[in-house]
mmCIF file of C-alpha atoms in Angstrom:
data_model
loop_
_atom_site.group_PDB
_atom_site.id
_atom_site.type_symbol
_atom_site.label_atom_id
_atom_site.label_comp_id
_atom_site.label_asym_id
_atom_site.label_seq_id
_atom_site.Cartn_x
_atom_site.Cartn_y
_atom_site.Cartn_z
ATOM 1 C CA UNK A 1 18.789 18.549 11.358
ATOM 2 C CA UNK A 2 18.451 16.324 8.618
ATOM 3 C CA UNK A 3 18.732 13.321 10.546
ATOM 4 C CA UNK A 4 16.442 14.290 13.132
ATOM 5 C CA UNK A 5 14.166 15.210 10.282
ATOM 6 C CA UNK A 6 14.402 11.472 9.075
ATOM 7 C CA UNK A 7 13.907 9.804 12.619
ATOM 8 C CA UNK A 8 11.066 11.741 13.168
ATOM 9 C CA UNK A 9 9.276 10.442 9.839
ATOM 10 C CA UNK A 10 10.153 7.028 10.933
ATOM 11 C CA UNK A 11 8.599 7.084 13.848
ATOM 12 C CA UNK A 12 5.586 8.640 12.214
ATOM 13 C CA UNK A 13 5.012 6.750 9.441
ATOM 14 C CA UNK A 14 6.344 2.888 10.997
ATOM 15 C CA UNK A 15 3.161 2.423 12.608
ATOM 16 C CA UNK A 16 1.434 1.938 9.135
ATOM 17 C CA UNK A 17 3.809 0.011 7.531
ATOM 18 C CA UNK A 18 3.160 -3.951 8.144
ATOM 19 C CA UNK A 19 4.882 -7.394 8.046
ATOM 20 C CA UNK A 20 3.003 -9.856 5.813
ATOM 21 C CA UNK A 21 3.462 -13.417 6.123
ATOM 22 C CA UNK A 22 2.424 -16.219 3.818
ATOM 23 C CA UNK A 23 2.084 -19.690 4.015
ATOM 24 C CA UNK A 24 1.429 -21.709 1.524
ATOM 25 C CA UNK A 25 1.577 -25.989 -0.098
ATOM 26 C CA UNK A 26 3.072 -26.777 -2.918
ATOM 27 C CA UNK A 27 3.741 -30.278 -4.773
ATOM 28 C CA UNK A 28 7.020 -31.596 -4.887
ATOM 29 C CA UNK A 29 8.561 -31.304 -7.759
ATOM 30 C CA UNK A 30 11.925 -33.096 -7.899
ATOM 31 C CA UNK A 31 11.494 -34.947 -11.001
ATOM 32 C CA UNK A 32 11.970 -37.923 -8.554
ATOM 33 C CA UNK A 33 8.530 -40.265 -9.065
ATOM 34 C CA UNK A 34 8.895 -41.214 -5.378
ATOM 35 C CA UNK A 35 7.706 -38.352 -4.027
ATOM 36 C CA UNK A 36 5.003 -38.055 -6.777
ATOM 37 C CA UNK A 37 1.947 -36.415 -5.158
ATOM 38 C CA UNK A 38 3.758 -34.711 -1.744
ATOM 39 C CA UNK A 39 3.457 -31.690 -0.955
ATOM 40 C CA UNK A 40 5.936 -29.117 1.384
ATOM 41 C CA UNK A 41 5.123 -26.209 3.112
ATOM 42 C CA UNK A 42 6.447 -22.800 1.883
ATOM 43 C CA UNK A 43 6.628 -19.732 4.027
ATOM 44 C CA UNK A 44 7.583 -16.656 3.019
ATOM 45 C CA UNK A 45 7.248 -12.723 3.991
ATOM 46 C CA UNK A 46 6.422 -9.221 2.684
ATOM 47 C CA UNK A 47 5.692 -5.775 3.532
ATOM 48 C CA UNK A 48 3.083 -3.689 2.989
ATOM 49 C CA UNK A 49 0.762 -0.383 3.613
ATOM 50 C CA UNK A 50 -2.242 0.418 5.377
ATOM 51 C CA UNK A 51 -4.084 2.972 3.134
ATOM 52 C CA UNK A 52 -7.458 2.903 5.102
ATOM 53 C CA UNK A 53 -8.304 3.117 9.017
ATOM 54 C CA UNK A 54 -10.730 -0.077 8.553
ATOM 55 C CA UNK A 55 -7.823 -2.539 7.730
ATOM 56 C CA UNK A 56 -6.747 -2.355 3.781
ATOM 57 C CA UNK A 57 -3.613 -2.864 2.970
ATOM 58 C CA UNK A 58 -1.869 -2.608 -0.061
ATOM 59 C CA UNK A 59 1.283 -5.100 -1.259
ATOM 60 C CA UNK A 60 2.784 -7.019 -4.477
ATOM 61 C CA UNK A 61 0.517 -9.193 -5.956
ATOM 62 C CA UNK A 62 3.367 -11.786 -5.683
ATOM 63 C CA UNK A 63 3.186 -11.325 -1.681
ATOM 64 C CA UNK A 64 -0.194 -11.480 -1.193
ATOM 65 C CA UNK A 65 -0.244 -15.110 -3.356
ATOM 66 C CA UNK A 66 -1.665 -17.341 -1.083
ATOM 67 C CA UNK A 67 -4.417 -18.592 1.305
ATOM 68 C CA UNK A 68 -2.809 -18.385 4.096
ATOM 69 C CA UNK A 69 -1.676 -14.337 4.991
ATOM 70 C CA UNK A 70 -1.170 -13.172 8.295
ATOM 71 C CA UNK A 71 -0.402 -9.852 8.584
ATOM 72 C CA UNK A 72 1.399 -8.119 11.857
ATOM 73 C CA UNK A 73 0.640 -4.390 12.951
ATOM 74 C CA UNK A 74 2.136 -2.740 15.334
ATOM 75 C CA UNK A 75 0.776 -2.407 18.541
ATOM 76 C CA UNK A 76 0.774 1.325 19.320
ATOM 77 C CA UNK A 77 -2.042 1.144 22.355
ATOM 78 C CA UNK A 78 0.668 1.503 24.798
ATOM 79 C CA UNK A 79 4.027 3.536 23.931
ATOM 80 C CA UNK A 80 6.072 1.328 26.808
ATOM 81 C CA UNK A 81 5.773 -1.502 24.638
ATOM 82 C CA UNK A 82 8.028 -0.464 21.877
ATOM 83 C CA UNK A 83 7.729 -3.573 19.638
ATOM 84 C CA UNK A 84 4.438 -5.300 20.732
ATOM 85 C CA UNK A 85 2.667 -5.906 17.445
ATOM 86 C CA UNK A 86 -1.039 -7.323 16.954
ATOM 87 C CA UNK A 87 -1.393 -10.319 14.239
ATOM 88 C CA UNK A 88 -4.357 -10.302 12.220
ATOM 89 C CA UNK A 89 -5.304 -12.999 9.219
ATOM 90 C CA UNK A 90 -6.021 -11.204 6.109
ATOM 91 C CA UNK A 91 -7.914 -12.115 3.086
ATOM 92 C CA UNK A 92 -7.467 -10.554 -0.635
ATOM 93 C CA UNK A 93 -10.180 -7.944 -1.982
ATOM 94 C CA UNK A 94 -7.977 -7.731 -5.239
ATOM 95 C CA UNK A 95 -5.466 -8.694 -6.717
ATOM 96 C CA UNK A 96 -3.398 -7.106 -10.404
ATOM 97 C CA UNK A 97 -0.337 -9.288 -11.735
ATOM 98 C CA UNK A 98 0.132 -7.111 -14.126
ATOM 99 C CA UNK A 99 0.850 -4.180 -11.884
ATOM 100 C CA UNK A 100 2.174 -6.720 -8.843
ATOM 101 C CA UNK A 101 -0.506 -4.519 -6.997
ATOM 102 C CA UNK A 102 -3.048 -6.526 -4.102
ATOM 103 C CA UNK A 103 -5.409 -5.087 -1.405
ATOM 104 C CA UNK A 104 -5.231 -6.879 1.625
ATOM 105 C CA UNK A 105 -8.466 -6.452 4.594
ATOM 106 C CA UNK A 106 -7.845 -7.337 8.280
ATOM 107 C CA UNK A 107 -10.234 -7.157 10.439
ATOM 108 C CA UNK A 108 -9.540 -3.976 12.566
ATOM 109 C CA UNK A 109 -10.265 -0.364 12.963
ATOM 110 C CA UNK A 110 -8.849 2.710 14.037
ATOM 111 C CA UNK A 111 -5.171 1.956 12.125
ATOM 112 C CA UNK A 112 -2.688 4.755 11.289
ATOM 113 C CA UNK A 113 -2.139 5.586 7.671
ATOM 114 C CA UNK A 114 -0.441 6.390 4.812
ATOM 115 C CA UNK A 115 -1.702 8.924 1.857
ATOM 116 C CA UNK A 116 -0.088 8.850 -1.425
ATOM 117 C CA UNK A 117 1.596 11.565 -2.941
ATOM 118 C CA UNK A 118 1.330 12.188 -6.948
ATOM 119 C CA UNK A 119 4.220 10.258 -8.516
ATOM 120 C CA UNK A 120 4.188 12.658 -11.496
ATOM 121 C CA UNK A 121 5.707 15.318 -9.178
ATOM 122 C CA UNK A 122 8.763 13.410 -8.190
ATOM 123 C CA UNK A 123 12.285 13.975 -9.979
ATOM 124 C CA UNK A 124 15.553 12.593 -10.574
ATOM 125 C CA UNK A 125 17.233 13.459 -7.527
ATOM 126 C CA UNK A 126 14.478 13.447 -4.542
ATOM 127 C CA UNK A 127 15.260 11.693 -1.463
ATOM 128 C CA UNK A 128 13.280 9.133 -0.754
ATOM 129 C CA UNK A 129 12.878 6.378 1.978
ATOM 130 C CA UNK A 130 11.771 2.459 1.825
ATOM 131 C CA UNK A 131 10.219 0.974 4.667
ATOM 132 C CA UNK A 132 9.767 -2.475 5.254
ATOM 133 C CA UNK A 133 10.560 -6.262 6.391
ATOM 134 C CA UNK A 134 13.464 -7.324 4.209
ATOM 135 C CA UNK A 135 14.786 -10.359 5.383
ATOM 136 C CA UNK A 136 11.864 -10.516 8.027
ATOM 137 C CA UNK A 137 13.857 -7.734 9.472
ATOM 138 C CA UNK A 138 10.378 -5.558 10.779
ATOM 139 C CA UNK A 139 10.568 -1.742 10.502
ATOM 140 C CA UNK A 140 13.520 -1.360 8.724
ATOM 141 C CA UNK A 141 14.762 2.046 7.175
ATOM 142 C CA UNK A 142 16.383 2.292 4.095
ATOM 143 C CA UNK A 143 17.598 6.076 2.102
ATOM 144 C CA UNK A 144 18.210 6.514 -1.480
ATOM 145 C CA UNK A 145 17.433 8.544 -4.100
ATOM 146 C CA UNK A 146 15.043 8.677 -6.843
ATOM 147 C CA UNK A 147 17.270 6.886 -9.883
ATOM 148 C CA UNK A 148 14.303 7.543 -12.392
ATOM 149 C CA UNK A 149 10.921 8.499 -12.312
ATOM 150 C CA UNK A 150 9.510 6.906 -15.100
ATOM 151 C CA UNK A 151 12.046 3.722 -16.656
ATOM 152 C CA UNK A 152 10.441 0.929 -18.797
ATOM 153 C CA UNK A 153 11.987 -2.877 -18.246
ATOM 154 C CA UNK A 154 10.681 -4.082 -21.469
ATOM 155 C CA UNK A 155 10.357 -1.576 -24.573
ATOM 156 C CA UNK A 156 7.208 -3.378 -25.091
ATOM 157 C CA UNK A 157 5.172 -3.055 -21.582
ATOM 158 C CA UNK A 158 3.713 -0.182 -20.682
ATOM 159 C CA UNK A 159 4.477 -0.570 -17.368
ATOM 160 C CA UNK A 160 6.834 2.059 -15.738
ATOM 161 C CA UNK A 161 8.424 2.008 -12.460
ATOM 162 C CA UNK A 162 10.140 4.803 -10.094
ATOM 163 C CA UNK A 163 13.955 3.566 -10.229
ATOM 164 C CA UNK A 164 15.712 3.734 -6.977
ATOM 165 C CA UNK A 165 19.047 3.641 -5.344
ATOM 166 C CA UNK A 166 17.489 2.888 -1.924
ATOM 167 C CA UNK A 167 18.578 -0.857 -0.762
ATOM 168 C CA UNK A 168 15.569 -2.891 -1.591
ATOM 169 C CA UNK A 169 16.168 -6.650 -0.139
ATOM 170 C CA UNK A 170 13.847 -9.922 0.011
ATOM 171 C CA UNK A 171 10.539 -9.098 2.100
ATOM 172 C CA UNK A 172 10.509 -5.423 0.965
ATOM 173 C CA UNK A 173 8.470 -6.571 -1.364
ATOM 174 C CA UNK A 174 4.847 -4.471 -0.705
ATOM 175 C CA UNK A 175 6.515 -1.671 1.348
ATOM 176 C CA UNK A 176 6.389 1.916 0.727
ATOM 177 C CA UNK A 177 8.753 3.945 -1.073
ATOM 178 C CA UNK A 178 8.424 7.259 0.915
ATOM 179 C CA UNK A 179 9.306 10.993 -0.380
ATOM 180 C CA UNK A 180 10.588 13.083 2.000
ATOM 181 C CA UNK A 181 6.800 14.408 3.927
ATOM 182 C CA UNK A 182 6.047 10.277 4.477
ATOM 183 C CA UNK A 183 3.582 9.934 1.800
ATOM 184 C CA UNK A 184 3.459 7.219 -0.422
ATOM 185 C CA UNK A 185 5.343 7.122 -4.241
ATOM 186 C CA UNK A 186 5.393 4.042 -5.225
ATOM 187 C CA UNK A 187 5.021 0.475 -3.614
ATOM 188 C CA UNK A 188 8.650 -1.706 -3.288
ATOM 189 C CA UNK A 189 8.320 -4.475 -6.062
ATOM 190 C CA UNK A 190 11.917 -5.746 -6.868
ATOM 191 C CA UNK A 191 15.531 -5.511 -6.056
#
């Protein structure tokens, strides 16, 4: 039952869960004079959450740093074509470092979403999901359990985050962390 339980959530919450991709220029820095002045192209990618049926998303801040963000939603129009996704440029409505926190807006409408759940009700304990693109791996699944709900990196920040066992890899970065009804507890910032 249980794992029925969890494929069903996946297959109802996927649909708002997006692959971000960024491309961006950056100078060379080699420390060689020669190649003073180049610059290289820099890809990278990142998850993250539709929160509203008009197109905002929300990632990292670190995800979302760059001019160049193309995000990729699944195409749900017709349920033969399993993995057909649409690909939509995004620009940033905001954007916290302190709280790795961006909104994202595509241009669309009518997109499946996500609602949040209070994060002062989860415990030590709870199952919970992370969905995401780790790896550029799209829709990918991964279980844990809540390590702690409220643990402090730096005695000094005030920042808190919601500790997890759930693998969290390179490009989960903006994803949700899920409870156990699909809503929203937290947003995937670091291994």
């Amino acid at each position: 039952q249980f794992s029925d339980a969890v494929a069903e959530l996946c297959a109802s919450v996927s649909p708002a869960v997006v692959q971000i991709d960024v491309r961006a220029r950056t100078a060379v820095d080699s420390g060689n004079n020669k190649e003073m002045g180049y610059f290289a192209k820099q890809s990278a990618s990142g998850s993250g959450v539709i929160v509203d049926p008009s197109g905002y998303i929300i990632t990292n801040a670190h995800v979302a740093e760059s001019k160049d963000i193309n995000v990729s939603v699944a195409d749900t129009s017709d349920p033969a074509t399993k993995d057909a996704h649409k690909h939509y440029p995004a620009v940033i409505v905001g954007i916290d470092k302190e709280t790795d926190l961006a909104v994202l807006k595509i241009e669309a409408t009518n997109l499946p979403v996500l609602t949040f759940v209070d994060s002062d009700t989860l415990k030590q304990g709870q199952i919970v999901f992370a969905l995401g693109s780790p790896l550029g791996l799209d829709n990918t699944l991964t279980v844990g359990y809540v390590s702690a709900t409220s643990r402090q990196l730096k005695p000094d920040q005030p920042m808190s985050y919601i500790q997890t066992d759930a693998p969290i890899n390179p490009g989960n970065s903006g994803g949700p962390l899920l409870d156990m009804n699909g809503k929203v507890a937290g947003i995937n910032t670091m291994i």
